Amino acid sequence: MMKLTGQDILILGAGKIGSTIADMLAELHSATVTLADMQPPSSSGDPQIRAVQLDIQDDAALAGVLQQHSLVINALPFFCAARVAQAAAQHGVHYFDLTEDVEAMRAIQSMAPQARSVLMPQCGLAPGLISILGGHLAQQFDELFDLQLRVGALSRHATNALRYHFTWSVDGVINEYCKPCNTIANGQLVSVPPLDGMETVVLDGETFEAFNTSGGLGTLCETLQGRVRNLNYKTIRHPGHRDAMHLLLHGLRLIERRDLLRQVLEGAVPHSRDDMVVIAAMASGMRGGKLEQLTRTARIFGAPLRGKQRTAIELITAAGMLGAVELFATSQLPQQGFVRQEQCTLTALLGTCVGSYFQSLAG
């Protein structure tokens, strides 16, 4: 394990995830980091976190702060990803982000051939950790038939009509429910609609539902095409949620009016910090001449970090990000150009300072 105290790290976005990443760097790496946000910095007086005000739409201001750092972690909404990545690449700053947006990832991928620095989008949970886990399971088979990856960030007590509370970005949820989903079916790369593919998932005796959402696989379809017959990703939710969202998006046609959809959801769906992250992954195929199946499941809950109670989604997303950063800093990942999540191995991730967050997936 390596301490990142010598790295000049900039974090963009002081929201739930960005501030958790800053706290985790301070706690596990004894690092001093810069945390930049459009809002004026709070007067917390934390000696390890230098808070600054920054508008990323101001090209000169963004360039100025990037040039003072060697590595930037972008924890801003997905629609900011390509802009920040372009600026980082222009100034030779290593770039990491959390985006689940496929278009943003493609834009960043197209910048990589000319970049002097690393461009590694989609760190976090899904995409991110689930791609690393999927890649790990795929490597266990001589011939891979099926790889099914399921992730849910859930309120533990969702009793409202949508059976859902927001535990992370409203914009991120809308984006993954509205855009097409990449998958591999019968060996062919195909696009399927979000909210389709409904199935029942039973974990530890509790029943959930799962359905297609966009972006969770990151680049895994590209990586495994030609090697797997069927690969898909679905989001886990409490039963009833998918039908309610389908009514809003398609029955009321709010998929065509996403600004209004955002207003409706923000006004009707509470945020909750009493959450859990549920992960389920299954792979089947031939191993040593036998048809076998491997399964990994986990439930992750919130916990304190530097004296603050952090949610499960905050902790696991921040840990996924810092695992990738540490593997880069220890030269266990490429040092230039575009880096895919599945280029991290699960074994290497477990050996990082954040490895304890992922022990339940070790098998």
XYZ file of C-alpha atoms in Angstrom:
363
model
C 0.000 0.000 0.000
C 1.184 3.468 -0.863
C 0.442 6.751 0.866
C -0.497 9.506 -1.563
C 1.007 12.276 0.544
C 3.426 13.261 -2.206
C 0.752 13.748 -4.863
C -0.626 17.199 -5.710
C -4.307 16.217 -5.846
C -7.190 18.454 -6.880
C -10.794 17.362 -6.286
C -13.506 19.141 -8.261
C -16.909 19.138 -6.564
C -17.430 19.421 -2.803
C -20.710 17.520 -2.734
C -21.358 14.198 -1.015
C -18.880 12.129 -3.016
C -16.218 14.789 -3.515
C -16.056 15.625 0.187
C -15.927 11.917 1.065
C -12.990 11.421 -1.320
C -11.211 14.340 0.355
C -11.851 12.894 3.826
C -10.697 9.437 2.732
C -7.472 10.850 1.303
C -6.861 12.714 4.545
C -7.713 9.699 6.734
C -6.029 6.835 4.867
C -3.187 8.687 3.157
C -2.539 11.598 5.525
C -2.744 13.741 2.401
C -3.427 17.447 2.044
C -5.713 18.036 -0.937
C -7.418 20.931 -2.716
C -11.219 20.720 -2.784
C -12.741 23.103 -5.331
C -16.415 23.947 -5.755
C -18.554 26.641 -7.339
C -20.000 27.477 -3.925
C -17.914 29.544 -1.486
C -15.821 27.271 0.778
C -17.079 26.544 4.257
C -15.078 27.830 7.213
C -14.289 24.363 8.592
C -10.603 25.167 9.077
C -9.553 21.600 8.182
C -5.741 21.739 7.809
C -5.690 18.786 5.371
C -8.362 20.073 2.981
C -7.752 23.375 1.207
C -11.154 24.602 0.062
C -11.287 26.992 -2.896
C -14.063 28.531 -4.990
C -13.935 27.705 -8.700
C -16.262 28.057 -11.674
C -15.169 25.421 -14.196
C -16.910 27.382 -16.969
C -14.185 30.009 -16.514
C -11.443 28.633 -18.771
C -8.672 30.752 -17.279
C -9.613 29.911 -13.691
C -9.852 26.188 -14.474
C -6.500 26.211 -16.258
C -4.910 28.115 -13.391
C -5.949 25.648 -10.707
C -5.130 22.607 -12.869
C -1.600 23.865 -13.472
C -0.991 23.844 -9.716
C -1.701 20.096 -9.451
C -0.456 16.877 -11.016
C -3.709 14.919 -10.669
C -7.393 15.873 -10.737
C -10.366 13.883 -9.473
C -13.580 15.099 -11.090
C -16.589 14.567 -8.790
C -18.838 16.978 -10.693
C -22.030 15.941 -12.571
C -21.579 13.838 -15.701
C -22.197 16.743 -18.085
C -18.993 18.429 -16.831
C -16.748 15.446 -17.550
C -15.612 16.092 -21.122
C -14.876 19.768 -20.454
C -12.682 19.084 -17.440
C -10.946 16.131 -19.102
C -10.082 18.257 -22.129
C -8.539 20.934 -19.928
C -6.609 18.348 -17.911
C -5.251 16.717 -21.062
C -4.169 20.096 -22.462
C -2.148 20.835 -19.321
C -0.715 17.330 -18.815
C -2.673 16.690 -15.612
C -3.712 13.113 -14.812
C -7.507 12.846 -14.908
C -9.943 10.562 -13.024
C -13.734 10.847 -12.840
C -16.952 9.110 -11.746
C -19.091 9.548 -14.847
C -21.558 6.850 -15.886
C -22.375 8.708 -19.108
C -21.387 6.763 -22.226
C -21.119 9.836 -24.472
C -18.802 11.588 -22.007
C -16.647 8.472 -21.753
C -16.386 8.236 -25.557
C -15.390 11.892 -25.773
C -12.655 11.347 -23.188
C -11.501 8.178 -24.958
C -11.094 10.156 -28.186
C -8.751 12.608 -26.423
C -6.412 9.902 -25.181
C -4.149 9.331 -28.225
C -2.831 12.900 -27.966
C -2.749 13.080 -24.151
C 0.521 13.208 -22.213
C -1.322 12.274 -19.020
C -3.635 9.450 -17.943
C -7.349 9.773 -18.669
C -9.313 7.316 -16.512
C -13.051 7.999 -16.379
C -15.782 5.907 -14.746
C -14.057 5.201 -11.441
C -16.380 4.479 -8.522
C -19.048 1.791 -8.173
C -20.913 1.166 -11.446
C -19.058 1.680 -13.656
C -15.901 1.150 -11.687
C -15.864 -1.575 -9.065
C -18.431 -3.701 -10.908
C -16.238 -3.664 -14.046
C -13.232 -4.771 -11.995
C -15.299 -7.559 -10.411
C -16.702 -8.582 -13.794
C -13.245 -8.698 -15.324
C -12.003 -10.774 -12.390
C -14.785 -13.345 -12.734
C -14.315 -13.527 -16.510
C -10.649 -14.432 -16.050
C -11.591 -17.541 -14.025
C -13.070 -19.359 -17.038
C -11.566 -21.176 -19.993
C -14.769 -20.440 -21.922
C -17.137 -17.769 -20.650
C -20.854 -18.183 -21.320
C -22.705 -15.623 -19.185
C -21.693 -12.650 -17.047
C -24.487 -10.915 -15.136
C -23.671 -7.837 -13.048
C -26.178 -6.228 -10.661
C -25.755 -3.174 -8.407
C -28.171 -1.159 -6.307
C -27.778 1.965 -4.171
C -30.897 1.708 -2.030
C -32.616 3.425 0.833
C -33.141 0.890 3.614
C -36.649 2.193 4.387
C -38.269 3.301 1.116
C -42.008 3.335 1.911
C -43.148 5.996 -0.585
C -44.995 5.331 -3.851
C -41.760 5.154 -5.868
C -40.187 2.743 -3.344
C -37.090 4.913 -3.593
C -35.145 7.659 -1.864
C -32.281 9.515 -3.511
C -28.959 8.393 -2.072
C -26.845 9.960 -4.829
C -27.114 12.308 -7.816
C -30.596 13.095 -9.174
C -29.034 13.908 -12.566
C -27.187 10.593 -12.567
C -30.355 8.603 -11.870
C -32.277 10.354 -14.659
C -29.397 9.848 -17.089
C -29.131 6.107 -16.497
C -32.927 5.656 -16.759
C -33.212 7.523 -20.075
C -30.281 6.484 -22.259
C -29.743 3.218 -24.193
C -27.862 0.389 -22.504
C -24.990 -1.564 -24.047
C -25.037 -5.325 -23.660
C -23.792 -8.483 -25.360
C -26.438 -11.013 -26.400
C -25.552 -14.249 -28.181
C -22.080 -12.890 -28.822
C -23.279 -9.666 -30.457
C -22.909 -6.144 -29.092
C -26.424 -4.682 -28.950
C -28.224 -1.700 -27.442
C -31.308 -2.300 -25.312
C -33.819 0.155 -23.786
C -33.472 1.301 -20.170
C -36.069 -0.036 -17.708
C -36.521 -3.186 -19.822
C -35.301 -6.675 -18.905
C -37.154 -6.778 -15.572
C -36.221 -9.673 -13.285
C -36.586 -10.702 -9.660
C -33.449 -10.912 -7.526
C -33.464 -12.683 -4.144
C -30.518 -11.947 -1.851
C -30.327 -13.322 1.684
C -34.059 -13.999 1.590
C -34.999 -10.443 0.556
C -36.693 -9.844 -2.799
C -35.598 -7.059 -5.136
C -36.193 -6.205 -8.777
C -33.560 -5.423 -11.401
C -33.759 -3.849 -14.853
C -31.561 -2.374 -17.588
C -29.918 0.993 -16.948
C -27.317 2.871 -18.959
C -23.584 3.153 -18.376
C -22.974 0.584 -15.655
C -20.694 -1.617 -17.769
C -18.340 1.161 -18.827
C -16.009 -0.348 -21.456
C -16.509 -3.969 -20.376
C -18.555 -4.841 -23.483
C -15.665 -3.759 -25.702
C -13.150 -5.635 -23.584
C -15.079 -8.928 -23.503
C -16.640 -8.890 -26.978
C -15.722 -12.133 -28.714
C -15.068 -13.814 -25.382
C -18.497 -13.927 -23.702
C -21.846 -15.091 -25.068
C -24.036 -12.914 -22.843
C -23.067 -9.893 -20.740
C -25.501 -7.508 -19.092
C -25.786 -4.981 -16.296
C -28.935 -4.154 -14.331
C -29.760 -1.824 -11.468
C -31.286 -3.320 -8.310
C -34.282 -1.566 -6.757
C -37.080 -2.297 -4.295
C -40.104 -3.985 -5.978
C -42.502 -1.542 -7.606
C -39.971 1.169 -8.412
C -39.497 0.296 -12.074
C -43.223 0.397 -12.894
C -43.628 3.780 -11.202
C -40.664 5.221 -13.121
C -41.956 3.734 -16.377
C -45.245 5.567 -15.825
C -43.431 8.871 -15.301
C -41.021 8.471 -18.203
C -43.278 6.885 -20.801
C -46.868 7.043 -19.614
C -46.554 10.787 -18.874
C -43.784 11.248 -21.502
C -41.464 13.017 -19.091
C -38.542 11.347 -20.857
C -39.065 14.148 -23.409
C -39.038 16.836 -20.675
C -36.161 15.946 -18.408
C -35.991 19.330 -16.719
C -39.608 18.870 -15.626
C -38.869 15.272 -14.596
C -36.063 16.561 -12.392
C -38.399 19.078 -10.760
C -41.026 16.395 -10.140
C -38.547 13.967 -8.605
C -36.825 16.590 -6.453
C -40.200 17.754 -5.155
C -41.616 14.295 -4.480
C -38.742 11.926 -3.630
C -36.829 12.500 -0.371
C -33.083 12.149 -0.019
C -31.962 9.592 2.548
C -28.698 8.871 4.324
C -29.894 5.540 5.718
C -28.759 3.474 2.755
C -27.095 0.290 1.620
C -25.248 -0.784 -1.503
C -26.130 -4.216 -2.871
C -23.826 -6.016 -5.318
C -24.494 -9.316 -7.078
C -22.343 -10.807 -9.845
C -22.654 -14.191 -11.527
C -20.451 -15.797 -14.166
C -20.832 -19.211 -15.772
C -18.825 -21.175 -18.290
C -16.312 -23.976 -18.689
C -13.511 -24.458 -16.149
C -11.236 -27.463 -16.422
C -13.697 -29.219 -18.704
C -16.682 -28.688 -16.377
C -19.623 -26.301 -16.543
C -19.356 -24.107 -13.431
C -20.821 -20.953 -11.967
C -19.155 -18.370 -9.724
C -21.154 -15.865 -7.690
C -20.157 -12.853 -5.595
C -22.614 -10.880 -3.471
C -22.190 -8.119 -0.935
C -24.137 -5.644 1.173
C -22.306 -2.498 2.216
C -23.526 -0.033 4.835
C -22.532 3.424 5.982
C -19.866 4.069 8.599
C -18.001 6.986 10.232
C -15.069 8.613 8.462
C -13.030 11.339 10.150
C -15.760 11.877 12.698
C -18.575 12.153 10.106
C -21.189 9.518 9.354
C -20.866 8.623 5.693
C -23.392 6.658 3.631
C -22.666 3.370 1.910
C -22.745 4.919 -1.563
C -20.386 7.694 -0.481
C -17.864 5.273 1.013
C -17.871 2.641 -1.730
C -17.732 5.230 -4.537
C -14.898 7.157 -2.896
C -13.033 3.908 -2.225
C -13.412 2.818 -5.858
C -11.970 6.120 -6.995
C -9.013 6.095 -4.611
C -8.251 2.462 -5.377
C -7.748 3.430 -9.026
C -5.660 6.477 -8.081
C -3.417 4.410 -5.798
C -2.906 1.701 -8.440
C -1.905 4.424 -10.900
C 0.432 6.045 -8.367
C 2.155 2.694 -7.750
C 2.608 2.093 -11.515
C 0.185 -0.857 -11.507
C -1.770 0.891 -14.271
C -0.610 2.597 -17.491
C 0.963 5.991 -16.965
C -0.415 7.662 -20.093
C -3.554 7.598 -22.254
C -6.974 6.063 -21.729
C -7.286 3.496 -18.938
C -10.259 1.126 -18.565
C -11.608 0.083 -15.176
C -11.124 -3.610 -15.949
C -7.391 -2.988 -16.334
C -7.393 -2.923 -12.516
C -7.334 -6.410 -11.062
C -9.431 -7.283 -8.040
C -6.337 -8.700 -6.334
C -4.463 -5.422 -6.784
C -7.482 -3.415 -5.589
C -7.716 -5.514 -2.427
C -4.081 -4.650 -1.715
C -4.653 -0.888 -1.674
C -5.378 1.306 1.324
C -9.097 1.060 0.494
C -9.039 -2.729 0.009
C -10.951 -3.367 3.232
C -14.101 -1.893 1.636
C -14.095 -4.701 -0.948
C -13.095 -7.739 1.136
C -16.577 -9.296 0.935
C -16.100 -9.690 -2.824
C -12.803 -11.557 -2.566
C -14.453 -14.978 -2.559
